[in-house]
mmCIF file of C-alpha atoms in Angstrom:
data_model
loop_
_atom_site.group_PDB
_atom_site.id
_atom_site.type_symbol
_atom_site.label_atom_id
_atom_site.label_comp_id
_atom_site.label_asym_id
_atom_site.label_seq_id
_atom_site.Cartn_x
_atom_site.Cartn_y
_atom_site.Cartn_z
ATOM 1 C CA UNK A 1 -35.036 -5.302 -43.757
ATOM 2 C CA UNK A 2 -32.655 -7.357 -45.900
ATOM 3 C CA UNK A 3 -30.446 -9.375 -43.480
ATOM 4 C CA UNK A 4 -27.774 -10.012 -46.099
ATOM 5 C CA UNK A 5 -27.522 -6.304 -46.785
ATOM 6 C CA UNK A 6 -27.272 -5.587 -43.022
ATOM 7 C CA UNK A 7 -24.490 -8.163 -42.579
ATOM 8 C CA UNK A 8 -22.585 -6.771 -45.551
ATOM 9 C CA UNK A 9 -22.917 -3.243 -44.171
ATOM 10 C CA UNK A 10 -21.667 -4.398 -40.740
ATOM 11 C CA UNK A 11 -18.668 -6.126 -42.373
ATOM 12 C CA UNK A 12 -17.913 -3.015 -44.372
ATOM 13 C CA UNK A 13 -17.966 -0.860 -41.225
ATOM 14 C CA UNK A 14 -15.692 -3.354 -39.399
ATOM 15 C CA UNK A 15 -13.193 -3.448 -42.261
ATOM 16 C CA UNK A 16 -13.183 0.340 -42.441
ATOM 17 C CA UNK A 17 -12.539 0.553 -38.703
ATOM 18 C CA UNK A 18 -9.653 -1.919 -38.961
ATOM 19 C CA UNK A 19 -8.093 0.050 -41.809
ATOM 20 C CA UNK A 20 -8.290 3.257 -39.787
ATOM 21 C CA UNK A 21 -6.812 1.502 -36.740
ATOM 22 C CA UNK A 22 -3.939 0.107 -38.765
ATOM 23 C CA UNK A 23 -3.273 3.509 -40.300
ATOM 24 C CA UNK A 24 -3.205 5.135 -36.860
ATOM 25 C CA UNK A 25 -0.940 2.386 -35.495
ATOM 26 C CA UNK A 26 1.603 2.884 -38.253
ATOM 27 C CA UNK A 27 1.535 6.663 -38.122
ATOM 28 C CA UNK A 28 1.204 7.276 -34.390
ATOM 29 C CA UNK A 29 2.765 4.075 -33.090
ATOM 30 C CA UNK A 30 1.596 1.552 -30.528
ATOM 31 C CA UNK A 31 -1.113 2.694 -28.149
ATOM 32 C CA UNK A 32 0.007 3.931 -24.733
ATOM 33 C CA UNK A 33 -0.351 1.075 -22.276
ATOM 34 C CA UNK A 34 1.163 2.639 -19.206
ATOM 35 C CA UNK A 35 -1.032 3.335 -16.213
ATOM 36 C CA UNK A 36 -1.978 7.010 -16.386
ATOM 37 C CA UNK A 37 -0.655 9.137 -13.553
ATOM 38 C CA UNK A 38 -1.223 12.829 -13.060
ATOM 39 C CA UNK A 39 1.040 14.224 -10.293
ATOM 40 C CA UNK A 40 -1.510 16.957 -9.604
ATOM 41 C CA UNK A 41 -4.103 14.386 -8.527
ATOM 42 C CA UNK A 42 -1.909 12.297 -6.250
ATOM 43 C CA UNK A 43 -2.181 12.242 -2.487
ATOM 44 C CA UNK A 44 0.875 12.185 -0.225
ATOM 45 C CA UNK A 45 3.127 10.214 -0.374
ATOM 46 C CA UNK A 46 2.238 8.864 -3.822
ATOM 47 C CA UNK A 47 4.554 9.293 -6.788
ATOM 48 C CA UNK A 48 4.245 8.654 -10.515
ATOM 49 C CA UNK A 49 6.577 6.142 -12.156
ATOM 50 C CA UNK A 50 7.466 8.767 -14.757
ATOM 51 C CA UNK A 51 8.814 11.052 -12.010
ATOM 52 C CA UNK A 52 11.042 8.270 -10.711
ATOM 53 C CA UNK A 53 12.344 7.431 -14.184
ATOM 54 C CA UNK A 54 12.777 10.964 -15.515
ATOM 55 C CA UNK A 55 13.592 13.129 -12.500
ATOM 56 C CA UNK A 56 15.510 10.726 -10.257
ATOM 57 C CA UNK A 57 17.632 8.932 -12.828
ATOM 58 C CA UNK A 58 20.860 10.124 -11.189
ATOM 59 C CA UNK A 59 19.821 9.478 -7.612
ATOM 60 C CA UNK A 60 20.205 6.445 -5.384
ATOM 61 C CA UNK A 61 16.640 5.125 -5.545
ATOM 62 C CA UNK A 62 15.865 2.099 -3.392
ATOM 63 C CA UNK A 63 12.919 0.022 -4.595
ATOM 64 C CA UNK A 64 10.930 -1.631 -1.814
ATOM 65 C CA UNK A 65 8.618 -4.509 -2.674
ATOM 66 C CA UNK A 66 5.612 -4.694 -0.340
ATOM 67 C CA UNK A 67 4.129 -7.833 -1.913
ATOM 68 C CA UNK A 68 4.559 -11.403 -0.719
ATOM 69 C CA UNK A 69 7.981 -13.039 -0.516
ATOM 70 C CA UNK A 70 7.150 -15.431 -3.376
ATOM 71 C CA UNK A 71 6.122 -12.551 -5.629
ATOM 72 C CA UNK A 72 9.266 -10.581 -4.803
ATOM 73 C CA UNK A 73 11.434 -13.625 -5.476
ATOM 74 C CA UNK A 74 9.705 -14.203 -8.836
ATOM 75 C CA UNK A 75 9.720 -10.729 -10.336
ATOM 76 C CA UNK A 76 10.738 -8.095 -7.795
ATOM 77 C CA UNK A 77 12.555 -5.032 -9.123
ATOM 78 C CA UNK A 78 16.307 -5.657 -9.474
ATOM 79 C CA UNK A 79 18.208 -4.867 -6.273
ATOM 80 C CA UNK A 80 14.960 -4.231 -4.396
ATOM 81 C CA UNK A 81 14.320 -5.129 -0.770
ATOM 82 C CA UNK A 82 11.237 -6.849 0.599
ATOM 83 C CA UNK A 83 9.013 -5.232 3.227
ATOM 84 C CA UNK A 84 5.889 -7.328 3.349
ATOM 85 C CA UNK A 85 3.205 -6.722 5.959
ATOM 86 C CA UNK A 86 1.006 -9.640 4.931
ATOM 87 C CA UNK A 87 3.380 -12.554 4.564
ATOM 88 C CA UNK A 88 2.778 -15.097 7.316
ATOM 89 C CA UNK A 89 6.257 -16.548 6.987
ATOM 90 C CA UNK A 90 8.199 -13.284 6.841
ATOM 91 C CA UNK A 91 7.772 -10.939 9.760
ATOM 92 C CA UNK A 92 7.656 -7.215 8.898
ATOM 93 C CA UNK A 93 9.984 -6.191 11.729
ATOM 94 C CA UNK A 94 12.585 -8.787 10.761
ATOM 95 C CA UNK A 95 12.445 -7.629 7.135
ATOM 96 C CA UNK A 96 12.724 -4.013 8.291
ATOM 97 C CA UNK A 97 15.824 -4.821 10.296
ATOM 98 C CA UNK A 98 17.432 -6.379 7.218
ATOM 99 C CA UNK A 99 16.533 -3.427 4.980
ATOM 100 C CA UNK A 100 17.002 -0.586 7.457
ATOM 101 C CA UNK A 101 20.519 0.501 6.553
ATOM 102 C CA UNK A 102 19.677 0.710 2.861
ATOM 103 C CA UNK A 103 16.458 2.600 3.590
ATOM 104 C CA UNK A 104 18.222 5.132 5.793
ATOM 105 C CA UNK A 105 21.074 5.768 3.363
ATOM 106 C CA UNK A 106 19.081 5.886 0.102
ATOM 107 C CA UNK A 107 18.396 9.227 -1.596
ATOM 108 C CA UNK A 108 14.821 8.124 -2.330
ATOM 109 C CA UNK A 109 12.780 5.098 -1.273
ATOM 110 C CA UNK A 110 9.946 3.987 -3.589
ATOM 111 C CA UNK A 111 7.582 1.340 -2.299
ATOM 112 C CA UNK A 112 5.249 -0.652 -4.515
ATOM 113 C CA UNK A 113 2.592 -3.237 -3.843
ATOM 114 C CA UNK A 114 0.393 -5.074 -6.311
ATOM 115 C CA UNK A 115 -1.844 -2.221 -7.430
ATOM 116 C CA UNK A 116 -2.847 1.244 -6.314
ATOM 117 C CA UNK A 117 -5.726 -0.092 -4.268
ATOM 118 C CA UNK A 118 -3.750 -2.361 -1.953
ATOM 119 C CA UNK A 119 -2.894 0.525 0.394
ATOM 120 C CA UNK A 120 0.146 -1.171 1.885
ATOM 121 C CA UNK A 121 2.757 0.872 0.048
ATOM 122 C CA UNK A 122 1.270 4.131 1.341
ATOM 123 C CA UNK A 123 1.079 2.777 4.870
ATOM 124 C CA UNK A 124 4.717 1.651 4.799
ATOM 125 C CA UNK A 125 5.905 4.939 3.267
ATOM 126 C CA UNK A 126 4.085 6.954 5.933
ATOM 127 C CA UNK A 127 5.495 4.767 8.696
ATOM 128 C CA UNK A 128 9.077 5.019 7.464
ATOM 129 C CA UNK A 129 8.717 8.799 7.328
ATOM 130 C CA UNK A 130 7.122 8.932 10.805
ATOM 131 C CA UNK A 131 9.909 6.719 12.164
ATOM 132 C CA UNK A 132 12.412 9.203 10.657
ATOM 133 C CA UNK A 133 14.134 6.486 8.698
ATOM 134 C CA UNK A 134 14.056 8.520 5.495
ATOM 135 C CA UNK A 135 12.034 11.656 4.734
ATOM 136 C CA UNK A 136 11.973 10.807 1.013
ATOM 137 C CA UNK A 137 9.729 7.750 1.015
ATOM 138 C CA UNK A 138 7.063 7.356 -1.639
ATOM 139 C CA UNK A 139 4.312 4.953 -2.664
ATOM 140 C CA UNK A 140 4.329 4.146 -6.368
ATOM 141 C CA UNK A 141 1.006 5.021 -7.973
ATOM 142 C CA UNK A 142 -0.263 1.962 -9.795
ATOM 143 C CA UNK A 143 2.058 -0.365 -7.887
ATOM 144 C CA UNK A 144 3.502 -3.390 -9.603
ATOM 145 C CA UNK A 145 0.931 -3.003 -12.379
ATOM 146 C CA UNK A 146 2.479 0.342 -13.331
ATOM 147 C CA UNK A 147 5.941 -1.218 -13.471
ATOM 148 C CA UNK A 148 4.701 -4.110 -15.595
ATOM 149 C CA UNK A 149 2.806 -1.828 -17.967
ATOM 150 C CA UNK A 150 5.985 0.216 -18.420
ATOM 151 C CA UNK A 151 7.953 -2.893 -19.336
ATOM 152 C CA UNK A 152 9.836 -3.626 -16.106
ATOM 153 C CA UNK B 1 -28.984 0.165 -41.715
ATOM 154 C CA UNK B 2 -29.557 3.896 -42.181
ATOM 155 C CA UNK B 3 -27.790 6.853 -40.643
ATOM 156 C CA UNK B 4 -30.859 7.391 -38.463
ATOM 157 C CA UNK B 5 -30.451 3.936 -36.922
ATOM 158 C CA UNK B 6 -26.760 4.510 -36.253
ATOM 159 C CA UNK B 7 -27.381 7.871 -34.595
ATOM 160 C CA UNK B 8 -30.182 6.379 -32.472
ATOM 161 C CA UNK B 9 -27.869 3.583 -31.331
ATOM 162 C CA UNK B 10 -25.135 6.066 -30.376
ATOM 163 C CA UNK B 11 -27.656 8.223 -28.476
ATOM 164 C CA UNK B 12 -28.993 5.216 -26.536
ATOM 165 C CA UNK B 13 -25.475 4.101 -25.554
ATOM 166 C CA UNK B 14 -24.622 7.593 -24.346
ATOM 167 C CA UNK B 15 -27.864 7.905 -22.417
ATOM 168 C CA UNK B 16 -27.365 4.566 -20.657
ATOM 169 C CA UNK B 17 -23.824 5.583 -19.643
ATOM 170 C CA UNK B 18 -25.058 8.886 -18.210
ATOM 171 C CA UNK B 19 -27.825 7.268 -16.170
ATOM 172 C CA UNK B 20 -25.771 4.233 -14.909
ATOM 173 C CA UNK B 21 -27.068 3.237 -11.483
ATOM 174 C CA UNK B 22 -24.880 2.144 -8.582
ATOM 175 C CA UNK B 23 -25.307 0.652 -5.162
ATOM 176 C CA UNK B 24 -25.295 3.232 -2.385
ATOM 177 C CA UNK B 25 -22.984 2.490 0.549
ATOM 178 C CA UNK B 26 -23.723 4.094 3.945
ATOM 179 C CA UNK B 27 -20.007 4.492 4.531
ATOM 180 C CA UNK B 28 -17.794 3.818 1.521
ATOM 181 C CA UNK B 29 -14.821 4.668 3.759
ATOM 182 C CA UNK B 30 -14.968 3.049 7.173
ATOM 183 C CA UNK B 31 -12.376 3.623 9.893
ATOM 184 C CA UNK B 32 -11.779 0.954 12.492
ATOM 185 C CA UNK B 33 -9.480 0.735 15.530
ATOM 186 C CA UNK B 34 -8.199 -2.806 15.738
ATOM 187 C CA UNK B 35 -7.251 -4.314 19.108
ATOM 188 C CA UNK B 36 -3.471 -4.588 19.478
ATOM 189 C CA UNK B 37 -3.596 -8.390 19.633
ATOM 190 C CA UNK B 38 -6.061 -8.845 16.772
ATOM 191 C CA UNK B 39 -5.081 -11.178 13.967
ATOM 192 C CA UNK B 40 -8.118 -10.435 11.808
ATOM 193 C CA UNK B 41 -10.646 -7.628 11.604
ATOM 194 C CA UNK B 42 -14.089 -7.966 10.042
ATOM 195 C CA UNK B 43 -15.699 -4.821 8.694
ATOM 196 C CA UNK B 44 -19.215 -4.652 7.300
ATOM 197 C CA UNK B 45 -20.289 -2.260 4.560
ATOM 198 C CA UNK B 46 -24.095 -2.027 4.354
ATOM 199 C CA UNK B 47 -25.490 -0.897 1.016
ATOM 200 C CA UNK B 48 -28.775 -0.413 -0.760
ATOM 201 C CA UNK B 49 -30.016 -0.137 -4.309
ATOM 202 C CA UNK B 50 -31.583 3.304 -4.267
ATOM 203 C CA UNK B 51 -31.895 3.481 -8.027
ATOM 204 C CA UNK B 52 -34.814 2.335 -10.130
ATOM 205 C CA UNK B 53 -32.789 -0.308 -11.959
ATOM 206 C CA UNK B 54 -31.767 -3.836 -11.132
ATOM 207 C CA UNK B 55 -28.069 -3.939 -10.254
ATOM 208 C CA UNK B 56 -26.044 -7.101 -10.638
ATOM 209 C CA UNK B 57 -22.620 -7.386 -9.013
ATOM 210 C CA UNK B 58 -20.475 -9.294 -11.455
ATOM 211 C CA UNK B 59 -17.069 -9.197 -9.827
ATOM 212 C CA UNK B 60 -15.245 -8.112 -6.716
ATOM 213 C CA UNK B 61 -11.518 -7.651 -6.271
ATOM 214 C CA UNK B 62 -9.494 -6.994 -3.170
ATOM 215 C CA UNK B 63 -5.934 -6.334 -4.399
ATOM 216 C CA UNK B 64 -4.265 -7.632 -1.264
ATOM 217 C CA UNK B 65 -3.637 -11.181 -0.197
ATOM 218 C CA UNK B 66 -4.575 -10.039 3.315
ATOM 219 C CA UNK B 67 -8.142 -9.263 2.351
ATOM 220 C CA UNK B 68 -11.194 -11.223 1.273
ATOM 221 C CA UNK B 69 -14.754 -10.064 0.739
ATOM 222 C CA UNK B 70 -18.128 -11.767 1.125
ATOM 223 C CA UNK B 71 -21.396 -10.455 -0.282
ATOM 224 C CA UNK B 72 -24.450 -11.130 1.898
ATOM 225 C CA UNK B 73 -25.516 -14.729 1.362
ATOM 226 C CA UNK B 74 -23.868 -14.696 -2.028
ATOM 227 C CA UNK B 75 -26.716 -12.609 -3.417
ATOM 228 C CA UNK B 76 -25.477 -10.683 -6.446
ATOM 229 C CA UNK B 77 -28.625 -9.215 -7.961
ATOM 230 C CA UNK B 78 -30.380 -6.337 -6.203
ATOM 231 C CA UNK B 79 -33.725 -4.960 -7.269
ATOM 232 C CA UNK B 80 -34.610 -1.331 -6.548
ATOM 233 C CA UNK B 81 -35.065 -0.893 -2.802
ATOM 234 C CA UNK B 82 -33.170 -4.034 -1.811
ATOM 235 C CA UNK B 83 -30.174 -3.893 0.502
ATOM 236 C CA UNK B 84 -27.242 -6.051 1.494
ATOM 237 C CA UNK B 85 -23.904 -6.141 3.268
ATOM 238 C CA UNK B 86 -20.384 -6.638 2.030
ATOM 239 C CA UNK B 87 -18.147 -8.112 4.682
ATOM 240 C CA UNK B 88 -14.427 -7.418 4.429
ATOM 241 C CA UNK B 89 -12.188 -9.849 6.305
ATOM 242 C CA UNK B 90 -8.728 -8.433 6.906
ATOM 243 C CA UNK B 91 -5.706 -10.303 8.171
ATOM 244 C CA UNK B 92 -3.563 -7.840 10.071
ATOM 245 C CA UNK B 93 -0.128 -9.375 9.717
ATOM 246 C CA UNK B 94 2.726 -7.927 11.749
ATOM 247 C CA UNK B 95 2.350 -4.268 10.841
ATOM 248 C CA UNK B 96 1.380 -1.505 13.286
ATOM 249 C CA UNK B 97 0.020 1.819 12.134
ATOM 250 C CA UNK B 98 -2.764 2.967 9.814
ATOM 251 C CA UNK B 99 -3.461 1.191 6.565
ATOM 252 C CA UNK B 100 -6.190 1.616 3.923
ATOM 253 C CA UNK B 101 -7.510 -1.503 2.233
ATOM 254 C CA UNK B 102 -9.939 -1.198 -0.700
ATOM 255 C CA UNK B 103 -12.401 -3.579 -2.292
ATOM 256 C CA UNK B 104 -13.436 -2.927 -5.889
ATOM 257 C CA UNK B 105 -16.846 -3.951 -7.184
ATOM 258 C CA UNK B 106 -17.971 -4.319 -10.769
ATOM 259 C CA UNK B 107 -21.603 -4.297 -11.798
ATOM 260 C CA UNK B 108 -23.029 -5.540 -15.072
ATOM 261 C CA UNK B 109 -21.977 -3.169 -17.816
ATOM 262 C CA UNK B 110 -18.783 -1.948 -16.168
ATOM 263 C CA UNK B 111 -15.671 -2.081 -18.348
ATOM 264 C CA UNK B 112 -13.321 -4.894 -17.368
ATOM 265 C CA UNK B 113 -10.495 -2.551 -16.420
ATOM 266 C CA UNK B 114 -12.508 -0.190 -14.218
ATOM 267 C CA UNK B 115 -14.800 -0.948 -11.302
ATOM 268 C CA UNK B 116 -17.599 1.519 -10.730
ATOM 269 C CA UNK B 117 -17.746 1.046 -6.940
ATOM 270 C CA UNK B 118 -14.976 1.160 -4.324
ATOM 271 C CA UNK B 119 -15.206 0.646 -0.583
ATOM 272 C CA UNK B 120 -12.286 1.251 1.737
ATOM 273 C CA UNK B 121 -11.464 0.129 5.254
ATOM 274 C CA UNK B 122 -9.050 2.337 7.188
ATOM 275 C CA UNK B 123 -7.602 0.164 9.911
ATOM 276 C CA UNK B 124 -5.685 1.633 12.836
ATOM 277 C CA UNK B 125 -3.416 -0.945 14.445
ATOM 278 C CA UNK B 126 -2.086 0.465 17.720
ATOM 279 C CA UNK B 127 1.527 0.529 18.788
ATOM 280 C CA UNK B 128 1.343 -0.380 22.424
ATOM 281 C CA UNK B 129 5.102 0.058 22.772
ATOM 282 C CA UNK B 130 6.168 3.242 21.070
ATOM 283 C CA UNK B 131 9.734 4.333 20.302
ATOM 284 C CA UNK B 132 10.333 8.058 19.751
ATOM 285 C CA UNK B 133 12.339 8.593 17.656
ATOM 286 C CA UNK B 134 12.970 5.259 16.073
ATOM 287 C CA UNK B 135 16.021 6.363 14.114
ATOM 288 C CA UNK B 136 19.022 8.300 15.367
ATOM 289 C CA UNK B 137 21.545 9.959 13.088
ATOM 290 C CA UNK B 138 25.019 11.272 13.792
ATOM 291 C CA UNK B 139 26.944 13.312 11.287
ATOM 292 C CA UNK B 140 30.188 11.714 10.213
ATOM 293 C CA UNK B 141 33.186 13.350 11.861
ATOM 294 C CA UNK B 142 31.156 15.444 14.267
ATOM 295 C CA UNK B 143 31.056 15.122 18.052
ATOM 296 C CA UNK B 144 29.664 11.814 19.269
ATOM 297 C CA UNK B 145 26.983 13.204 21.568
ATOM 298 C CA UNK B 146 24.509 11.067 23.464
ATOM 299 C CA UNK B 147 20.983 10.869 22.041
ATOM 300 C CA UNK B 148 17.874 9.336 23.594
ATOM 301 C CA UNK B 149 14.933 7.239 22.538
ATOM 302 C CA UNK B 150 11.778 7.537 24.621
ATOM 303 C CA UNK B 151 10.006 4.230 25.132
ATOM 304 C CA UNK B 152 6.338 4.730 25.986
ATOM 305 C CA UNK B 153 3.891 1.981 26.885
ATOM 306 C CA UNK B 154 0.374 2.670 25.588
ATOM 307 C CA UNK B 155 -1.295 -0.280 27.257
ATOM 308 C CA UNK B 156 -3.631 -0.672 30.247
ATOM 309 C CA UNK B 157 -1.296 -3.272 31.745
ATOM 310 C CA UNK B 158 2.372 -2.472 32.350
ATOM 311 C CA UNK B 159 4.980 -3.810 29.948
ATOM 312 C CA UNK B 160 8.547 -4.048 31.170
ATOM 313 C CA UNK B 161 11.593 -3.544 29.033
ATOM 314 C CA UNK B 162 13.726 -6.545 29.919
ATOM 315 C CA UNK B 163 16.844 -6.129 27.813
ATOM 316 C CA UNK B 164 18.485 -3.927 25.181
ATOM 317 C CA UNK B 165 21.311 -4.877 22.859
ATOM 318 C CA UNK B 166 22.980 -3.675 19.685
ATOM 319 C CA UNK B 167 24.422 -5.211 16.558
ATOM 320 C CA UNK B 168 27.466 -2.942 16.726
ATOM 321 C CA UNK B 169 29.780 -2.450 19.701
ATOM 322 C CA UNK B 170 30.474 1.100 18.471
ATOM 323 C CA UNK B 171 27.277 2.220 20.210
ATOM 324 C CA UNK B 172 26.998 2.354 23.999
ATOM 325 C CA UNK B 173 23.515 1.790 25.457
ATOM 326 C CA UNK B 174 22.185 3.089 28.770
ATOM 327 C CA UNK B 175 18.591 2.167 29.705
ATOM 328 C CA UNK B 176 16.858 4.299 32.343
ATOM 329 C CA UNK B 177 13.514 3.498 33.957
ATOM 330 C CA UNK B 178 11.321 6.599 34.278
ATOM 331 C CA UNK B 179 8.243 4.712 35.447
ATOM 332 C CA UNK B 180 8.442 0.908 35.570
ATOM 333 C CA UNK B 181 6.147 -0.711 33.044
ATOM 334 C CA UNK B 182 5.137 2.665 31.571
ATOM 335 C CA UNK B 183 8.054 4.814 30.492
ATOM 336 C CA UNK B 184 11.743 4.305 29.779
ATOM 337 C CA UNK B 185 14.592 6.230 28.209
ATOM 338 C CA UNK B 186 17.382 4.662 26.210
ATOM 339 C CA UNK B 187 20.499 6.791 25.827
ATOM 340 C CA UNK B 188 22.787 5.862 22.925
ATOM 341 C CA UNK B 189 26.301 7.198 22.485
ATOM 342 C CA UNK B 190 28.663 6.350 19.619
ATOM 343 C CA UNK B 191 32.192 5.588 20.768
ATOM 344 C CA UNK B 192 33.686 6.697 17.450
ATOM 345 C CA UNK B 193 31.872 8.937 14.961
ATOM 346 C CA UNK B 194 34.807 9.317 12.580
ATOM 347 C CA UNK B 195 33.732 6.365 10.446
ATOM 348 C CA UNK B 196 30.354 5.606 8.822
ATOM 349 C CA UNK B 197 28.411 3.082 10.831
ATOM 350 C CA UNK B 198 25.032 1.462 11.313
ATOM 351 C CA UNK B 199 23.465 -0.529 14.125
ATOM 352 C CA UNK B 200 20.119 -2.061 14.964
ATOM 353 C CA UNK B 201 19.143 -1.632 18.591
ATOM 354 C CA UNK B 202 17.007 -4.513 19.842
ATOM 355 C CA UNK B 203 14.623 -3.674 22.663
ATOM 356 C CA UNK B 204 13.123 -6.701 24.400
ATOM 357 C CA UNK B 205 9.951 -6.570 26.481
ATOM 358 C CA UNK B 206 7.668 -8.910 28.406
ATOM 359 C CA UNK B 207 4.628 -7.952 26.290
ATOM 360 C CA UNK B 208 2.099 -10.774 25.846
ATOM 361 C CA UNK B 209 1.583 -9.854 22.185
ATOM 362 C CA UNK B 210 4.470 -11.338 20.140
ATOM 363 C CA UNK B 211 4.829 -8.387 17.777
ATOM 364 C CA UNK B 212 5.760 -6.150 20.742
ATOM 365 C CA UNK B 213 8.175 -8.525 22.451
ATOM 366 C CA UNK B 214 11.099 -7.437 20.319
ATOM 367 C CA UNK B 215 11.298 -3.968 18.833
ATOM 368 C CA UNK B 216 13.987 -2.239 16.849
ATOM 369 C CA UNK B 217 15.527 1.164 16.655
ATOM 370 C CA UNK B 218 18.287 2.187 14.257
ATOM 371 C CA UNK B 219 21.457 4.230 14.575
ATOM 372 C CA UNK B 220 23.485 5.598 11.703
ATOM 373 C CA UNK B 221 26.675 7.596 11.382
ATOM 374 C CA UNK B 222 26.830 9.090 7.919
ATOM 375 C CA UNK B 223 28.053 12.068 5.997
ATOM 376 C CA UNK B 224 25.702 15.040 5.712
ATOM 377 C CA UNK B 225 24.171 15.575 2.249
#
């Protein structure tokens, strides 16, 4: 086996791949970076970000941040409220009391935590529904990661 | 490099993906009832390597600041037949109810963005003082009828409701003892339902656990949608 020939062949394949990639980028645009979400595969009370953006654009949607206070302060959704269950310095019940009126009067309440796997957003959504604070409470599939990937 | 070599390489990659081994967990979803006064819960997930390949755990991620995971003795490489335990340590915070917390595990060869193994703890944190319902609604402009909240103590020892108050003087409160330390009824009546309004109702108890010493219910007068 001629190593020089092998290296040249590998370089040729790499260059060809880059050319194809560039061509696809310019014709089809930037690759999709959003977190995929198929409404048919979600469990209650999850919701896709696309549903919130497309279907609820004209509704009073209250964003609820279930992360830590510091994270909410840094990059929480605009006009969102904080409902953290894990923050040692910010008691959940106190936060709930501060947010309650907005939760009750919102058309839709969408709760997000860090990622899909954190589980807190689902737990909070289910509790708000069980407490009859608002029947339209949802946990954002993908959490904060989905919002970031979509450019928020 | 001939076409035969390229095709062989593609075939081998595909074959290795199809036969990827994983650790086998006895219970990948484990449900636990936490004591009402617990601050942390430790849940163990035993596993074994039932494949015929060596499996190396390269990364673990628990996407919650309330959760950390330990792998038995720090051992990350498991030969066929070997077993271990992953211990999840959960801080419960001030929330009551049921919450799922997952730990993601990557083994060697997993793509960076997708773990091949997930274990989940379903933690039930009891509400020893339960308010039913927690939210009362009155329709704007309609008759200001009295509505009640049932306060039920789900605790072996009695818990007394010591005081109730409201953030709005538009709501009149009337606490009735059904069975001292076990069951109460709080009747709430708006004085004026012609204007939108909101109030938090604070219910104070002598519970030993701080998270149940002060509970909240909510009252709203709003227009029907």
